[in-house]
Coordinates of C-alpha atoms and ligand atoms in Angstrom, one line a residue:
Chain A
M1 CA -21.7 -42.7 5.8
S2 CA -18.6 -42.8 8.0
D3 CA -16.7 -45.6 5.7
I4 CA -16.3 -43.1 2.8
K5 CA -13.4 -40.1 3.7
V6 CA -14.9 -36.7 3.2
K7 CA -13.0 -33.6 3.2
I8 CA -14.3 -30.0 3.8
G9 CA -13.2 -26.5 4.0
L10 CA -14.8 -23.4 4.7
E11 CA -14.5 -20.0 3.2
C12 CA -16.0 -17.6 5.5
H13 CA -17.5 -13.8 4.8
C14 CA -18.0 -12.1 7.9
Q15 CA -18.9 -8.2 8.1
M16 CA -17.3 -6.4 10.7
T17 CA -20.8 -4.6 11.8
S18 CA -19.2 -3.0 14.6
L19 CA -17.6 -0.6 12.3
K20 CA -19.7 3.0 12.0
T21 CA -18.3 3.3 8.3
K22 CA -17.5 1.2 5.1
L23 CA -13.9 0.1 4.5
F24 CA -12.6 2.8 1.9
C25 CA -15.1 5.9 2.3
R26 CA -17.4 7.2 5.2
C27 CA -20.3 6.1 4.2
P28 CA -22.7 4.6 7.3
A29 CA -21.8 1.0 7.7
D30 CA -25.4 0.3 8.6
Y31 CA -26.8 0.1 5.5
R32 CA -29.7 -2.5 6.3
G33 CA -33.5 -0.9 6.0
K34 CA -32.6 1.5 3.6
P35 CA -34.0 2.4 0.6
P36 CA -32.1 1.2 -2.5
N37 CA -29.0 2.8 -3.6
T38 CA -29.1 5.7 -1.6
N39 CA -25.9 4.4 0.9
V40 CA -23.2 5.1 -1.4
C41 CA -20.9 8.0 -2.4
P42 CA -18.4 8.1 -5.5
T43 CA -15.9 6.1 -3.5
C44 CA -17.6 3.0 -3.0
L45 CA -19.6 3.2 -6.6
G46 CA -15.9 3.6 -8.3
L47 CA -17.1 6.6 -10.0
P48 CA -14.2 8.6 -12.2
G49 CA -11.6 10.5 -10.0
S50 CA -12.6 9.2 -6.4
L51 CA -9.8 7.3 -4.2
P52 CA -10.1 4.7 -1.7
Y53 CA -9.2 5.7 2.1
L54 CA -8.9 2.7 4.5
N55 CA -10.4 2.6 7.6
R56 CA -8.0 2.2 10.6
R57 CA -10.5 0.5 13.0
A58 CA -11.2 -2.1 10.3
V59 CA -7.5 -2.9 10.7
E60 CA -7.5 -3.1 14.0
E61 CA -10.2 -5.2 14.6
A62 CA -9.3 -7.6 11.8
I63 CA -6.1 -8.0 13.5
K64 CA -8.0 -8.9 16.8
V65 CA -9.9 -11.7 14.9
A66 CA -6.5 -12.8 13.4
L67 CA -4.7 -13.2 17.2
A68 CA -8.3 -14.6 18.5
L69 CA -7.8 -17.6 15.6
N70 CA -3.8 -18.3 16.8
C71 CA -2.9 -16.5 13.2
K72 CA 0.6 -15.1 12.6
I73 CA 0.3 -11.4 11.4
N74 CA 2.2 -10.5 8.5
R75 CA 4.3 -7.3 9.0
R76 CA 3.2 -6.1 5.4
M77 CA -0.4 -6.5 3.7
V78 CA -1.0 -5.3 0.8
F79 CA -4.7 -4.6 -1.3
Y80 CA -5.0 -6.2 -4.7
R81 CA -7.6 -5.8 -7.3
K82 CA -9.6 -8.3 -8.0
N83 CA -10.9 -8.2 -11.2
Y84 CA -14.5 -9.7 -12.7
F85 CA -17.4 -8.2 -14.7
Y86 CA -20.9 -9.2 -12.7
P87 CA -23.0 -6.5 -11.6
D88 CA -22.8 -7.0 -7.9
L89 CA -19.4 -4.3 -8.4
S90 CA -20.0 -1.4 -10.0
K91 CA -16.4 -0.5 -10.8
N92 CA -15.7 -4.1 -12.1
F93 CA -13.1 -5.1 -9.3
Q94 CA -13.1 -5.5 -5.4
I95 CA -10.5 -4.4 -3.8
S96 CA -9.5 -7.5 -1.9
Q97 CA -6.1 -9.2 -0.7
Y98 CA -3.7 -11.8 -2.5
D99 CA -0.2 -12.0 -1.7
Y100 CA 0.4 -10.5 1.7
P101 CA -3.2 -10.9 3.3
L102 CA -3.7 -9.7 6.7
A103 CA -2.8 -13.4 8.9
V104 CA -1.9 -16.9 8.2
D105 CA -1.6 -20.2 9.6
G106 CA -4.0 -20.2 12.5
Q107 CA -5.9 -22.6 14.4
V108 CA -9.2 -23.1 16.4
T109 CA -10.6 -25.8 18.2
I110 CA -13.6 -27.5 17.9
N111 CA -16.0 -30.1 20.3
V112 CA -18.2 -32.5 18.7
N113 CA -19.7 -35.0 21.3
G114 CA -17.5 -34.5 23.6
T115 CA -14.1 -34.5 21.0
D116 CA -12.0 -31.6 20.6
K117 CA -10.4 -31.4 17.3
V118 CA -8.1 -28.8 15.5
I119 CA -9.3 -27.1 12.7
R120 CA -6.3 -25.1 10.5
I121 CA -7.0 -21.7 9.5
K122 CA -5.4 -21.0 6.3
R123 CA -5.5 -17.1 5.7
V124 CA -7.3 -14.3 6.9
H125 CA -7.8 -11.4 5.2
I126 CA -9.7 -8.0 4.6
E127 CA -12.2 -7.3 1.4
E128 CA -14.7 -5.0 0.5
D129 CA -18.3 -6.5 0.3
P130 CA -20.1 -6.4 -3.2
G131 CA -23.3 -5.1 -4.0
R132 CA -26.6 -7.0 -3.5
I133 CA -28.5 -8.8 -6.0
V134 CA -32.5 -9.5 -5.8
Y135 CA -33.8 -11.5 -7.9
K136 CA -37.3 -11.6 -9.1
G137 CA -38.9 -14.8 -7.5
S138 CA -35.9 -17.4 -7.6
I139 CA -32.5 -17.5 -8.7
E140 CA -33.1 -19.2 -11.7
S141 CA -36.6 -18.0 -12.7
S142 CA -36.0 -14.5 -12.4
P143 CA -36.2 -12.9 -15.8
Y144 CA -33.5 -10.1 -15.0
T145 CA -32.2 -8.9 -11.6
L146 CA -32.2 -5.7 -9.7
V147 CA -29.1 -4.2 -8.1
D148 CA -28.4 -2.4 -4.8
Y149 CA -25.2 -0.9 -3.8
N150 CA -25.7 0.0 -0.6
R151 CA -23.7 -2.7 1.0
M152 CA -21.1 -2.2 -1.3
G153 CA -17.7 -1.3 0.3
I154 CA -18.9 -3.0 3.7
A155 CA -15.3 -4.2 5.4
L156 CA -16.0 -7.6 5.2
L157 CA -13.1 -10.6 6.8
E158 CA -12.6 -13.7 4.7
V159 CA -11.5 -16.7 7.1
V160 CA -10.8 -19.8 5.0
T161 CA -9.9 -22.9 6.8
E162 CA -8.1 -26.1 5.7
P163 CA -9.9 -28.9 4.8
D164 CA -9.7 -30.4 8.2
M165 CA -13.6 -30.6 8.7
E166 CA -15.1 -34.6 7.9
T167 CA -18.5 -34.1 8.4
P168 CA -21.5 -31.3 8.2
T169 CA -21.7 -31.4 12.0
E170 CA -18.1 -30.2 12.3
A171 CA -18.2 -27.7 10.0
K172 CA -21.5 -26.6 11.8
A173 CA -19.6 -26.7 15.2
F174 CA -16.7 -24.2 13.4
L175 CA -18.9 -21.9 12.3
Q176 CA -20.6 -21.4 15.4
E177 CA -17.2 -21.1 17.4
L178 CA -16.4 -18.8 14.8
R179 CA -19.4 -17.0 15.4
S180 CA -18.7 -16.8 19.0
I181 CA -15.5 -15.9 18.8
L182 CA -16.3 -12.8 16.9
E183 CA -19.4 -11.9 18.8
H184 CA -16.8 -12.0 21.8
L185 CA -14.8 -9.4 20.2
D186 CA -17.5 -7.6 19.4
V187 CA -16.0 -7.2 15.8
S188 CA -19.3 -8.7 14.2
D189 CA -22.8 -9.6 15.3
G190 CA -23.8 -12.8 13.7
S191 CA -28.0 -12.3 14.6
L192 CA -28.0 -9.4 11.2
E193 CA -29.3 -11.1 8.1
G194 CA -26.4 -11.5 5.7
S195 CA -23.8 -10.6 8.2
M196 CA -21.8 -14.1 8.3
R197 CA -21.8 -16.0 4.8
C198 CA -19.8 -18.7 3.4
D199 CA -18.4 -21.1 0.7
A200 CA -17.7 -24.7 1.3
N201 CA -15.6 -27.2 -0.8
I202 CA -15.9 -30.6 -0.2
S203 CA -14.4 -33.7 -1.6
I204 CA -15.3 -37.7 -1.2
E205 CA -12.7 -40.0 -1.3
G206 CA -12.4 -41.2 -5.2
G207 CA -14.0 -37.6 -6.3
S208 CA -12.9 -34.2 -7.5
R209 CA -13.3 -31.2 -5.0
V210 CA -16.4 -29.4 -5.4
E211 CA -17.1 -25.9 -4.5
I212 CA -20.5 -24.6 -3.5
K213 CA -21.2 -20.7 -3.5
N214 CA -23.5 -18.5 -2.0
I215 CA -24.7 -20.1 1.5
T216 CA -25.8 -17.0 2.7
S217 CA -26.1 -18.2 6.3
F218 CA -24.3 -20.2 8.2
K219 CA -27.4 -22.7 9.4
E220 CA -27.7 -23.2 5.7
V221 CA -24.4 -24.8 5.9
E222 CA -24.6 -27.7 7.3
R223 CA -28.1 -28.7 5.2
A224 CA -26.0 -28.1 1.8
L225 CA -23.0 -30.2 3.1
S226 CA -25.5 -33.1 3.6
Y227 CA -27.1 -32.6 0.2
E228 CA -23.9 -32.3 -1.6
I229 CA -22.5 -35.7 0.1
I230 CA -25.6 -37.5 -0.5
R231 CA -25.5 -36.6 -4.3
Q232 CA -21.2 -37.1 -4.8
R233 CA -22.0 -40.7 -2.6
N234 CA -24.7 -41.5 -5.5
L235 CA -23.0 -40.6 -8.2
L236 CA -20.0 -42.9 -6.9
R237 CA -22.2 -45.4 -6.0
R238 CA -22.9 -45.4 -9.3
G239 CA -19.6 -45.3 -10.9
V240 CA -20.1 -41.6 -12.1
Q241 CA -16.7 -39.9 -11.6
V242 CA -17.5 -36.5 -9.4
K243 CA -16.7 -33.4 -12.0
R244 CA -14.6 -30.4 -10.3
E245 CA -17.0 -27.7 -10.5
T246 CA -18.7 -25.0 -9.0
R247 CA -22.1 -25.4 -7.8
H248 CA -24.5 -22.6 -6.0
W249 CA -26.4 -23.7 -3.3
D250 CA -30.5 -23.1 -3.9
E251 CA -31.6 -22.0 -0.1
V252 CA -35.7 -22.7 -1.5
R253 CA -35.4 -25.6 -3.3
R254 CA -32.5 -27.2 -0.7
V255 CA -30.3 -28.5 -3.4
T256 CA -27.1 -27.4 -5.1
V257 CA -27.1 -26.2 -8.8
A258 CA -24.1 -26.7 -11.3
L259 CA -23.3 -23.5 -12.8
R260 CA -22.3 -23.1 -16.1
A261 CA -18.6 -23.6 -17.1
K262 CA -18.4 -19.9 -18.1
E263 CA -19.2 -18.5 -14.7
E264 CA -16.5 -20.8 -12.7
E265 CA -13.6 -20.3 -15.0
M266 CA -12.9 -16.8 -13.5
D267 CA -9.5 -15.5 -14.1
Y268 CA -9.4 -12.4 -11.6
R269 CA -6.1 -11.1 -13.0
Y270 CA -5.3 -9.9 -9.4
F271 CA -2.9 -6.8 -8.9
P272 CA -1.8 -4.7 -6.3
E273 CA -4.4 -1.6 -5.9
P274 CA -2.4 1.2 -7.1
D275 CA -5.0 3.8 -5.0
L276 CA -3.9 1.9 -1.8
V277 CA -0.3 1.8 -0.3
P278 CA 0.8 -0.8 1.6
I279 CA 0.1 -1.1 5.7
E280 CA 2.8 -2.3 8.1
I281 CA 1.7 -3.8 10.6
A282 CA 4.3 -2.5 14.0
D283 CA 5.1 -4.9 16.9
E284 CA 4.0 -2.7 19.1
M285 CA 0.7 -2.5 17.4
I286 CA -0.1 -6.1 17.8
K287 CA 1.1 -6.2 21.3
K288 CA -1.1 -3.3 22.2
I289 CA -4.1 -5.1 20.5
K290 CA -3.2 -8.2 22.1
E291 CA -3.2 -7.0 25.8
Q292 CA -6.7 -5.7 25.2
L293 CA -8.2 -8.6 23.7
P294 CA -11.3 -9.5 25.8
E295 CA -12.0 -12.7 27.5
L296 CA -12.7 -15.5 24.6
P297 CA -15.4 -18.4 24.4
A298 CA -12.5 -21.2 25.3
T299 CA -10.7 -19.1 28.4
R300 CA -14.7 -18.3 29.2
R301 CA -16.1 -21.9 29.2
I302 CA -13.0 -22.9 31.6
R303 CA -14.1 -19.8 34.2
L304 CA -17.8 -20.7 33.6
V305 CA -17.0 -24.6 35.1
K306 CA -14.6 -23.1 37.7
Q307 CA -16.7 -20.0 38.8
Y308 CA -20.1 -21.9 39.1
G309 CA -19.3 -25.3 39.3
L310 CA -21.2 -25.9 36.2
T311 CA -20.0 -29.1 34.0
E312 CA -17.9 -28.9 30.7
Y313 CA -20.9 -29.5 28.4
E314 CA -23.0 -26.8 30.5
A315 CA -20.3 -24.4 29.9
R316 CA -20.1 -25.4 26.1
V317 CA -23.4 -24.5 25.9
L318 CA -23.5 -21.0 27.1
T319 CA -20.4 -19.8 25.4
S320 CA -22.2 -21.0 21.9
D321 CA -23.6 -17.8 21.9
K322 CA -21.9 -14.9 23.8
H323 CA -25.7 -13.7 24.6
L324 CA -26.4 -16.4 26.2
A325 CA -23.4 -16.7 28.6
D326 CA -24.0 -13.0 29.2
F327 CA -27.9 -13.6 30.2
F328 CA -26.4 -16.5 32.6
E329 CA -23.7 -14.3 34.2
K330 CA -26.1 -11.6 34.7
L331 CA -29.1 -14.1 35.9
V332 CA -26.2 -15.6 38.5
S333 CA -25.3 -12.0 39.4
I334 CA -29.0 -11.6 40.6
H335 CA -30.5 -14.4 41.5
G336 CA -27.4 -16.4 42.8
N337 CA -28.2 -19.9 42.2
P338 CA -26.1 -21.2 39.4
K339 CA -27.2 -24.9 39.1
I340 CA -31.0 -23.7 38.9
D341 CA -30.0 -20.5 36.7
C342 CA -27.9 -22.6 34.4
N343 CA -30.6 -25.1 34.1
L344 CA -33.2 -22.4 33.1
V345 CA -31.2 -20.7 30.6
I346 CA -29.9 -23.6 28.5
N347 CA -33.2 -25.8 28.9
E348 CA -35.7 -23.9 29.4
L349 CA -34.9 -20.4 28.1
L350 CA -33.0 -21.8 25.0
R351 CA -35.5 -24.1 24.3
L352 CA -38.0 -21.0 23.7
L353 CA -35.7 -19.4 21.5
N354 CA -34.9 -22.3 19.2
E355 CA -38.9 -22.8 19.0
K356 CA -39.2 -19.3 18.0
N357 CA -36.5 -18.8 16.1
I358 CA -35.4 -15.4 18.0
G359 CA -32.0 -14.6 19.8
V360 CA -31.2 -14.0 23.4
R361 CA -31.4 -9.9 22.4
D362 CA -34.9 -10.5 20.9
L363 CA -36.1 -10.7 24.1
K364 CA -38.5 -8.1 25.6
F365 CA -37.1 -9.0 29.4
T366 CA -33.9 -9.0 30.9
P367 CA -32.2 -11.4 33.6
L368 CA -33.8 -9.3 36.2
E369 CA -37.6 -10.6 35.6
V370 CA -36.3 -14.2 35.3
S371 CA -34.8 -13.8 38.6
E372 CA -38.2 -12.5 39.8
L373 CA -40.4 -15.7 38.2
L374 CA -37.3 -17.8 40.0
R375 CA -37.6 -15.9 43.5
M376 CA -41.6 -16.8 43.3
V377 CA -40.3 -20.5 42.8
D378 CA -37.9 -20.0 45.9
E379 CA -40.9 -18.9 48.0
G380 CA -43.1 -21.4 47.3
T381 CA -45.6 -18.8 45.7
I382 CA -45.4 -21.1 42.2
S383 CA -44.1 -24.3 41.5
W384 CA -41.3 -25.1 38.9
K385 CA -43.8 -26.4 36.5
S386 CA -45.9 -23.1 36.6
A387 CA -42.3 -21.2 36.3
K388 CA -41.7 -22.8 33.0
Y389 CA -45.6 -21.9 31.8
V390 CA -44.4 -18.5 32.9
L391 CA -41.5 -18.1 30.9
R392 CA -43.2 -19.1 27.9
K393 CA -45.5 -16.5 28.3
M394 CA -42.9 -14.3 29.3
V395 CA -41.0 -14.9 26.1
E396 CA -44.2 -14.5 24.2
T397 CA -45.5 -11.3 25.5
G398 CA -43.0 -9.5 27.2
E399 CA -45.1 -9.0 30.5
H400 CA -43.7 -9.0 33.9
P401 CA -43.6 -12.5 35.9
R402 CA -45.5 -11.2 38.5
K403 CA -48.1 -10.1 36.4
I404 CA -48.7 -13.2 34.3
V405 CA -49.0 -14.8 37.8
E406 CA -51.7 -12.6 39.1
I407 CA -53.7 -11.9 36.2
E408 CA -53.8 -16.0 35.0
G409 CA -54.3 -16.6 38.7
I410 CA -51.1 -18.7 39.2
R411 CA -50.2 -19.5 42.6
R412 CA -48.9 -22.8 44.0
I413 CA -51.8 -24.4 46.3
A414 CA -49.5 -26.0 49.4
S415 CA -52.0 -26.2 52.0
I416 CA -53.1 -29.8 53.2
E417 CA -56.5 -28.2 53.8
E418 CA -57.1 -27.2 50.9
I419 CA -55.5 -29.6 48.8
E420 CA -57.9 -32.3 50.8
K421 CA -61.1 -31.0 49.5
Y422 CA -59.9 -31.4 45.9
V423 CA -59.0 -34.7 47.3
D424 CA -62.1 -35.6 48.6
M425 CA -64.1 -34.3 45.2
V426 CA -61.4 -37.1 43.1
F427 CA -61.9 -39.8 45.3
E428 CA -65.9 -39.4 45.3
K429 CA -65.5 -39.5 41.4
Y430 CA -63.0 -42.5 40.7
R431 CA -64.5 -44.9 43.1
E432 CA -63.8 -47.8 41.3
D433 CA -60.1 -46.6 40.8
V434 CA -59.8 -46.1 44.6
E435 CA -60.8 -49.7 45.2
E436 CA -58.2 -50.9 42.6
A437 CA -55.5 -48.3 44.3
L438 CA -55.9 -50.7 47.5
R439 CA -54.6 -53.5 46.1
E440 CA -52.5 -52.1 43.6
P441 CA -50.2 -49.2 45.0
K442 CA -49.3 -48.1 41.0
V443 CA -52.8 -46.4 40.9
V444 CA -52.4 -44.2 43.6
H445 CA -50.5 -41.9 41.1
K446 CA -53.3 -41.9 38.5
L447 CA -54.9 -40.8 41.5
V448 CA -52.6 -37.9 42.2
G449 CA -52.9 -37.1 38.8
E450 CA -56.5 -37.0 39.0
V451 CA -56.3 -34.3 41.7
L452 CA -53.3 -32.2 40.4
K453 CA -55.7 -31.8 37.4
E454 CA -58.4 -30.7 39.5
T455 CA -56.1 -27.7 40.5
K456 CA -55.5 -26.9 37.3
M457 CA -51.7 -28.2 37.8
L458 CA -51.4 -25.9 40.8
A459 CA -51.3 -27.9 43.6
D460 CA -47.9 -28.7 45.0
P461 CA -47.4 -32.2 43.4
K462 CA -45.1 -33.8 46.5
I463 CA -47.4 -32.7 49.5
T464 CA -50.4 -34.3 46.9
F465 CA -48.5 -37.4 46.6
Q466 CA -48.5 -37.8 50.1
I467 CA -51.9 -37.1 51.2
V468 CA -53.6 -39.6 48.2
S469 CA -51.2 -41.9 50.1
K470 CA -52.0 -41.3 53.4
R471 CA -55.9 -41.4 52.7
I472 CA -55.3 -45.0 50.5
E473 CA -53.4 -46.2 53.7
K474 CA -55.9 -45.6 56.3
L475 CA -58.8 -46.9 53.9
R476 CA -56.5 -50.0 53.7
E477 CA -56.4 -50.4 57.9
L478 CA -60.4 -49.7 57.6
K479 CA -60.7 -52.9 55.1
K480 CA -58.9 -55.1 57.2
Chain B
M1 CA 6.0 -4.9 -36.7
G2 CA 4.6 -7.8 -34.9
D3 CA 3.5 -9.5 -38.0
S4 CA 7.2 -11.3 -38.8
R5 CA 7.8 -12.2 -35.0
E6 CA 5.9 -14.7 -32.4
A7 CA 2.9 -12.6 -31.1
I8 CA 2.5 -12.2 -27.4
I9 CA -1.3 -12.2 -27.8
T10 CA -2.6 -14.8 -30.1
P11 CA -6.4 -14.7 -31.7
E12 CA -7.2 -17.2 -28.9
T13 CA -6.1 -15.1 -25.8
L14 CA -7.4 -12.0 -27.5
E15 CA -11.1 -14.5 -27.3
Y16 CA -10.6 -15.2 -24.0
L17 CA -9.9 -12.0 -23.0
S18 CA -12.7 -10.3 -24.4
E19 CA -15.2 -12.9 -22.8
L20 CA -13.3 -11.6 -19.1
A21 CA -13.6 -8.0 -20.1
R22 CA -17.4 -9.0 -21.2
L23 CA -16.4 -7.4 -24.7
R24 CA -17.7 -8.5 -28.2
L25 CA -15.5 -7.5 -31.0
T26 CA -16.2 -7.4 -34.3
E27 CA -13.8 -9.0 -36.6
S28 CA -12.1 -5.6 -37.9
E29 CA -11.9 -4.3 -34.0
K30 CA -10.0 -7.8 -33.1
K31 CA -7.5 -7.5 -36.3
I32 CA -6.7 -3.7 -34.7
I33 CA -6.5 -4.4 -31.0
L34 CA -4.2 -8.2 -31.3
R35 CA -2.1 -5.8 -33.3
D36 CA -2.1 -2.4 -30.7
L37 CA -2.0 -5.3 -27.8
N38 CA 1.2 -7.1 -29.3
R39 CA 2.9 -3.5 -29.9
I40 CA 2.3 -2.6 -26.4
L41 CA 3.3 -5.7 -24.9
E42 CA 6.3 -5.9 -27.1
Y43 CA 7.5 -2.5 -26.0
F44 CA 7.0 -3.6 -22.4
S45 CA 9.2 -6.7 -23.3
I46 CA 12.4 -4.3 -22.9
I47 CA 11.4 -4.1 -19.2
D48 CA 12.0 -8.0 -19.2
E49 CA 15.7 -7.6 -20.1
V50 CA 16.7 -5.7 -16.4
E51 CA 18.6 -8.5 -14.0
V52 CA 16.1 -8.3 -10.9
A53 CA 17.1 -11.3 -9.1
D54 CA 18.3 -9.0 -6.3
V55 CA 15.3 -6.6 -6.4
E56 CA 12.8 -6.1 -3.3
P57 CA 9.7 -5.9 -5.1
A58 CA 8.0 -2.5 -5.1
F59 CA 4.2 -2.6 -4.2
H60 CA 3.2 1.3 -4.7
V61 CA 5.3 3.9 -6.8
L62 CA 5.0 6.1 -3.5
N63 CA 7.4 5.2 -0.7
V64 CA 4.7 6.0 1.6
S65 CA 2.7 3.4 3.7
N66 CA 0.1 3.5 6.3
V67 CA -2.3 5.9 5.2
M68 CA -5.6 5.3 6.8
R69 CA -8.7 7.6 7.9
E70 CA -10.5 7.2 11.4
D71 CA -13.7 5.6 11.4
E72 CA -16.1 8.3 11.6
V73 CA -19.1 9.1 9.1
G74 CA -18.9 11.7 6.7
G75 CA -18.1 12.5 3.0
D76 CA -20.5 13.2 0.3
S77 CA -23.2 10.2 -0.2
L78 CA -25.3 10.2 -3.1
T79 CA -29.0 10.5 -3.3
Q80 CA -31.1 7.8 -4.9
G81 CA -31.4 10.0 -7.8
E82 CA -27.7 10.9 -8.0
T83 CA -26.6 7.5 -7.7
L84 CA -28.9 6.1 -11.0
A85 CA -28.6 9.2 -13.4
N86 CA -26.5 7.2 -15.1
A87 CA -28.0 3.5 -15.3
G88 CA -29.5 2.9 -18.5
H89 CA -32.3 1.0 -16.7
K90 CA -33.6 1.3 -13.2
E91 CA -36.8 0.1 -11.6
E92 CA -38.1 1.0 -7.9
G93 CA -34.4 2.4 -7.4
Y94 CA -33.0 -0.4 -8.1
I95 CA -30.2 -0.5 -11.3
K96 CA -31.9 -3.7 -13.8
A97 CA -29.1 -5.8 -14.8
P98 CA -29.5 -9.0 -16.9
R99 CA -30.0 -12.7 -15.2
M100 CA -27.2 -14.6 -14.0
V101 CA -27.5 -18.4 -13.6
Ligands
ZN1 ZN1 -19.2 5.5 0.0

């Protein structure tokens, strides 16, 4: 795979979900979960006589993003009409940008396997989201489509990269960093369905550029790109030329499908939107926004390493998701043991989140409850092993850790007297193993394991090991 | 007028434009539109004679910029009934459209 050069560029569409209203009208921006075609007005539908009215905060938020992506902000920005006839736009054009976009020439540094790489940003612009098309069954078998315009007019940020990525992993890393930046800026909530979508263009040495449309979540990008690379390499291997074309990512079948030539040969006939005047962005405005920029993932990473003594890797895992890093910092502020707290968050908690496919904010408990859990370990009430079990129960039920421990009778057996009773039982039951352990020290571990099992894993493993070893030692002495 | 000189819009261009506009034109409509479009564009071609090399491009007829509003919910939202009032085909609150792919 590494011998042939692959070039990947991304076009990301991110909804500015922190806005209260749409881009050009006062309809609520929160369209999710509403009955179809109820979150609309004459302006976003483009009914005759209506006029678009630009949301000031959308411009300010977009400038925040452009600055965070190290872009040059254009002092004059102009909106254009992008004309196309497709049911997702009821007015038959989308208000977007063309020449004079908001910003150009930025860059983002990603890290894959410990190596930094700069991805150049070509442009950042503002546009309105089209409506949502619902298919009856799959996109290909659907006899007709249903259109819901609730989403139409939502403020969208388009971020276009140069073709600087060489693997699907790098593309994924870029999108993760972009998402984390947008969340640190509080511009976009990536966990909302459809809030971040992208198109990818990909070319393999010796072939033409292929565009993949309709990748509806950042998670799907790696999959779509991996499929496309294999498809193109197989063509090249058979001596077939890779055509320049637009393909559609079919999420269900997990393949890319060629679109008919007619659909890709779009002539958008852009022209300046006559209903909107140009926007002049003053230096003072940029300066003011720059001064108010919050801490971004890259600086946060450095601070986490410095402040808590974390490794570069640990800081990277935490900041890949703003809410995970927030959770960790809150936990440390209560519990105060960075090493243990970080370990719990990036290993135990993150594993559970991935397993259940949920986000940090879906958790039914806060860092406070987790600190209680860790305190029980500190006090010696429960073992680390039990703590991991309780954490899983917390994720599943949202129950308070002390309550879980109480109900399930979880405790840490550390009393020598109590453990010895179990040791007696095991030594009685596994006589042969005891005999063997006298000759073969390795068998001691088996006996320890049996004792722990008898205690339902509640006994302290270290103390148990000491007791068992001592017992065997004594028996050996007696035999002599 | 239009027939003797070289036409700006050829029948092929008209074909392409009607494709983009999703308009199916009859032969007689094509004839009329071809004639009209060329007339209009010939009329506009007078503008081509103006020297504009040193002129800043204008994006808007008004010399106004930065018209923006605050991010507050309001305005005249429509009900589902109002939204779908002029839709020819609808189903369960959606507008029905032809299949795409
Ligand atoms: Zn509206």
